[in-house]
mmCIF file of C-alpha atoms in Angstrom:
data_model
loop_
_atom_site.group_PDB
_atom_site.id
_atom_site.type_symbol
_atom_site.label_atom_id
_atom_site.label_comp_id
_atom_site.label_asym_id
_atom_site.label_seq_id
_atom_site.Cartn_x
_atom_site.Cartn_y
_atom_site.Cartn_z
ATOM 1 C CA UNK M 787 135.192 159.974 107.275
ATOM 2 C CA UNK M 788 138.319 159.394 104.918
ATOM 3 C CA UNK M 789 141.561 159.179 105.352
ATOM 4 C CA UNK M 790 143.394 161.244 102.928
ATOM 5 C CA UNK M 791 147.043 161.595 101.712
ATOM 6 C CA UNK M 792 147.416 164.493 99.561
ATOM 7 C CA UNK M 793 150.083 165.689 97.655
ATOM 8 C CA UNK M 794 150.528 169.564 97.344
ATOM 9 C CA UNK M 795 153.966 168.788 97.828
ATOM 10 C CA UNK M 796 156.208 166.221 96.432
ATOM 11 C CA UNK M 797 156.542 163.000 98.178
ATOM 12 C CA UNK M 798 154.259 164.809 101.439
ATOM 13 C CA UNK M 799 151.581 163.110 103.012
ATOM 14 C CA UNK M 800 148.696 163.907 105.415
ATOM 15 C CA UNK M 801 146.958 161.051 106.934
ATOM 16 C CA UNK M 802 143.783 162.049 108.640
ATOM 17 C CA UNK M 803 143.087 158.933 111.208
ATOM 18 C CA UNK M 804 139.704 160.085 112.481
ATOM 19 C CA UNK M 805 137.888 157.313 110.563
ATOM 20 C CA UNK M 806 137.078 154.403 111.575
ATOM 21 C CA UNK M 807 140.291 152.709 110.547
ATOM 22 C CA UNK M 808 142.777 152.437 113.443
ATOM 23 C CA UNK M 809 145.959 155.232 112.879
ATOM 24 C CA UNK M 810 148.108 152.412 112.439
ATOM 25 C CA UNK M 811 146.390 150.935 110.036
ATOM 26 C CA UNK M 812 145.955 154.623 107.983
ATOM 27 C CA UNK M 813 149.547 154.847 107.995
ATOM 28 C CA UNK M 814 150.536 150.942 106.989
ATOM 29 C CA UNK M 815 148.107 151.432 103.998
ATOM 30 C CA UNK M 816 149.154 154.842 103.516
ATOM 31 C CA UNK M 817 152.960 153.659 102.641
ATOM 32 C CA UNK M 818 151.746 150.619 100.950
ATOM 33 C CA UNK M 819 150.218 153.029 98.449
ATOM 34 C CA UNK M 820 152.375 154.845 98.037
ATOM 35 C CA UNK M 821 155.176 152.397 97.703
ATOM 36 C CA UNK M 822 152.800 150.843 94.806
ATOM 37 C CA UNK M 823 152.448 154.183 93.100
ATOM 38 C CA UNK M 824 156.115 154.638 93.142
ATOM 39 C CA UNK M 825 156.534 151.368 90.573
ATOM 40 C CA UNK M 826 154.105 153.071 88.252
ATOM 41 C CA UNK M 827 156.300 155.106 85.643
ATOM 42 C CA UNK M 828 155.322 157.259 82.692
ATOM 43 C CA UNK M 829 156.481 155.331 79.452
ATOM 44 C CA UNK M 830 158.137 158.324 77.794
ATOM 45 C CA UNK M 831 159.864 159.599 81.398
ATOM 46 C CA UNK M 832 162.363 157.584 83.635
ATOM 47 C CA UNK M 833 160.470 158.851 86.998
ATOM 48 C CA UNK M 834 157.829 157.425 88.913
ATOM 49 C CA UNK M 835 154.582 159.288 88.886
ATOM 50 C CA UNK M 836 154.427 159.878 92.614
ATOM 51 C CA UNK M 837 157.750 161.656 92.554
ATOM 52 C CA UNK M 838 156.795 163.485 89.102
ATOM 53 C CA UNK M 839 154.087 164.603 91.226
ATOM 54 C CA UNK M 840 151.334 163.631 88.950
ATOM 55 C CA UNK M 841 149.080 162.379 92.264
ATOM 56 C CA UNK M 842 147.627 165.112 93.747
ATOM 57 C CA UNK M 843 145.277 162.757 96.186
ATOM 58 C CA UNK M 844 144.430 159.507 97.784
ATOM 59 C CA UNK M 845 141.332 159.013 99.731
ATOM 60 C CA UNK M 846 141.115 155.677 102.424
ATOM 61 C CA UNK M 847 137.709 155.298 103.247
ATOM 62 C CA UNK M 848 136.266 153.690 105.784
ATOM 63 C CA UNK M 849 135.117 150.770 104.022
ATOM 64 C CA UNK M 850 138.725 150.379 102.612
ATOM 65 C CA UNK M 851 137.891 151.816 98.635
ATOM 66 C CA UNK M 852 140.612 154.224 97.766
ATOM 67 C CA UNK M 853 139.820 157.125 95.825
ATOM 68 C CA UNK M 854 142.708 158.446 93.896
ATOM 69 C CA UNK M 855 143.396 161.959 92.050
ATOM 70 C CA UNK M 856 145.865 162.282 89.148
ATOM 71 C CA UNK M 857 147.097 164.413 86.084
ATOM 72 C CA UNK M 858 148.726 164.017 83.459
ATOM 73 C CA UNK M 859 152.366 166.334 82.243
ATOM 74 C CA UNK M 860 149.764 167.620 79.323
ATOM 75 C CA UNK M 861 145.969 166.635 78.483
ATOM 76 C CA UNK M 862 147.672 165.520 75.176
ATOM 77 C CA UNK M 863 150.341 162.382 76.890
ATOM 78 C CA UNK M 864 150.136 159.650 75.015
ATOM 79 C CA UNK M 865 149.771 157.610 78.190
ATOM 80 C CA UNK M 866 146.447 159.024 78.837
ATOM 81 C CA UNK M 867 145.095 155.776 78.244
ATOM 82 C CA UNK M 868 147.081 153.245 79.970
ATOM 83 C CA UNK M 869 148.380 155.505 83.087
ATOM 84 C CA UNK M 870 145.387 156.011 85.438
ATOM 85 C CA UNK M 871 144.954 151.948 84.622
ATOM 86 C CA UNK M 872 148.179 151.566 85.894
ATOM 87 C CA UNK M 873 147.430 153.512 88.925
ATOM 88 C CA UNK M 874 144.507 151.165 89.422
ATOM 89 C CA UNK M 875 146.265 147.829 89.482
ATOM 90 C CA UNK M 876 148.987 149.503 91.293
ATOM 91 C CA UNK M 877 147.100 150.488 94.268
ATOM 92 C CA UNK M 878 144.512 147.444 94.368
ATOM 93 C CA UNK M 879 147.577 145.188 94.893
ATOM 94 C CA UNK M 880 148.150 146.602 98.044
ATOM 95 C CA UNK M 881 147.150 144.129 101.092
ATOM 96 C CA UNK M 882 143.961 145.318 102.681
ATOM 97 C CA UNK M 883 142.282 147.741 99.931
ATOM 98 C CA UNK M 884 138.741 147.532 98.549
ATOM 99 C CA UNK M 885 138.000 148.888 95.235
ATOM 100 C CA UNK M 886 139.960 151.259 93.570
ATOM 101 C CA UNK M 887 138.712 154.509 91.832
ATOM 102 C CA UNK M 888 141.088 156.627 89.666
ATOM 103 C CA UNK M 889 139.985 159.754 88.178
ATOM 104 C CA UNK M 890 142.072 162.129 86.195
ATOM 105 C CA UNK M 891 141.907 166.092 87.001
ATOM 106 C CA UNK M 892 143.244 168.872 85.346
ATOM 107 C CA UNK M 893 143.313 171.597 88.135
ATOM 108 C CA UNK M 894 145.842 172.484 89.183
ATOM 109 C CA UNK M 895 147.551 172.005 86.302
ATOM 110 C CA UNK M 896 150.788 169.805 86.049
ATOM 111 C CA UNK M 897 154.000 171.886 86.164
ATOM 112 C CA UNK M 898 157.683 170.748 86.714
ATOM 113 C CA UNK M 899 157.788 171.820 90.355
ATOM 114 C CA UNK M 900 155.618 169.559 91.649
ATOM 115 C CA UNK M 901 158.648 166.769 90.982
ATOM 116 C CA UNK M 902 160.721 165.790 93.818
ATOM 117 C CA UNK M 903 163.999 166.350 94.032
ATOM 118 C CA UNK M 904 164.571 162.999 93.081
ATOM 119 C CA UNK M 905 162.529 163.424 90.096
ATOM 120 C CA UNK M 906 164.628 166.134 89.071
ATOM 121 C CA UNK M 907 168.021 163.727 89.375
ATOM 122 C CA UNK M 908 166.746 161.093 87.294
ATOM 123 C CA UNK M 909 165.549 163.840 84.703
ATOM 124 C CA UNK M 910 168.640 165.666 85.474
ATOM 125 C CA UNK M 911 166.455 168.716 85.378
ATOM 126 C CA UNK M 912 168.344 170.880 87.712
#
């Protein structure tokens, strides 16, 4: 079974610890991640992409590999290329994580209340 952190709601998490990976161990590896996704920022915006809410998902499995769902703020960003890279490198750093898979989805689409409020300070988008 996975653990999963998903993201319906900025900056929320649900760890599922019915794998075979202690609880405590979910939830260390669970902030980890998303401590390291919170240094990854969009090059045009001055927010991080977990508080943009551009990850909808992160799967722990059992063996360790981390699955992770993003979008983009429009199929057109000129980030397309580099950002789920990013994401990559970003989570892989983390102590104790196998291989890292990053796939980009497009539903739900990306809309501007799916940012944090913090998000919305630094973007002063009020």
């Amino acid at each position: 079974m996975n653990d999963t952190i998903q993201t319906a709601e900025p900056a929320a998490l649900k760890f599922d610890t019915q794998s075979a990976l202690p609880p405590e161990e979910t939830e260390r590896l669970g902030i980890d991640i998303v401590a390291a996704l919170k240094t990854v920022f969009d090059p045009e915006i001055p927010a991080d992409i977990y508080e943009l809410g551009l990850i909808y998902k992160v799967d722990i499995k059992d063996d360790r590999s981390v699955d992770v769902q993003m979008t983009l703020t429009t199929p057109n960003c000129p980030a397309a290329g580099e950002l789920p890279t990013m994401v990559e490198n970003a989570v892989a750093s983390v102590a104790g994580v196998g291989p890292v898979s990053v796939a980009v989805v497009w539903e739900p689409s990306w809309t501007p209340d799916r940012m944090s409020d913090e998000a919305r300070l630094v973007l002063n988008m009020w």
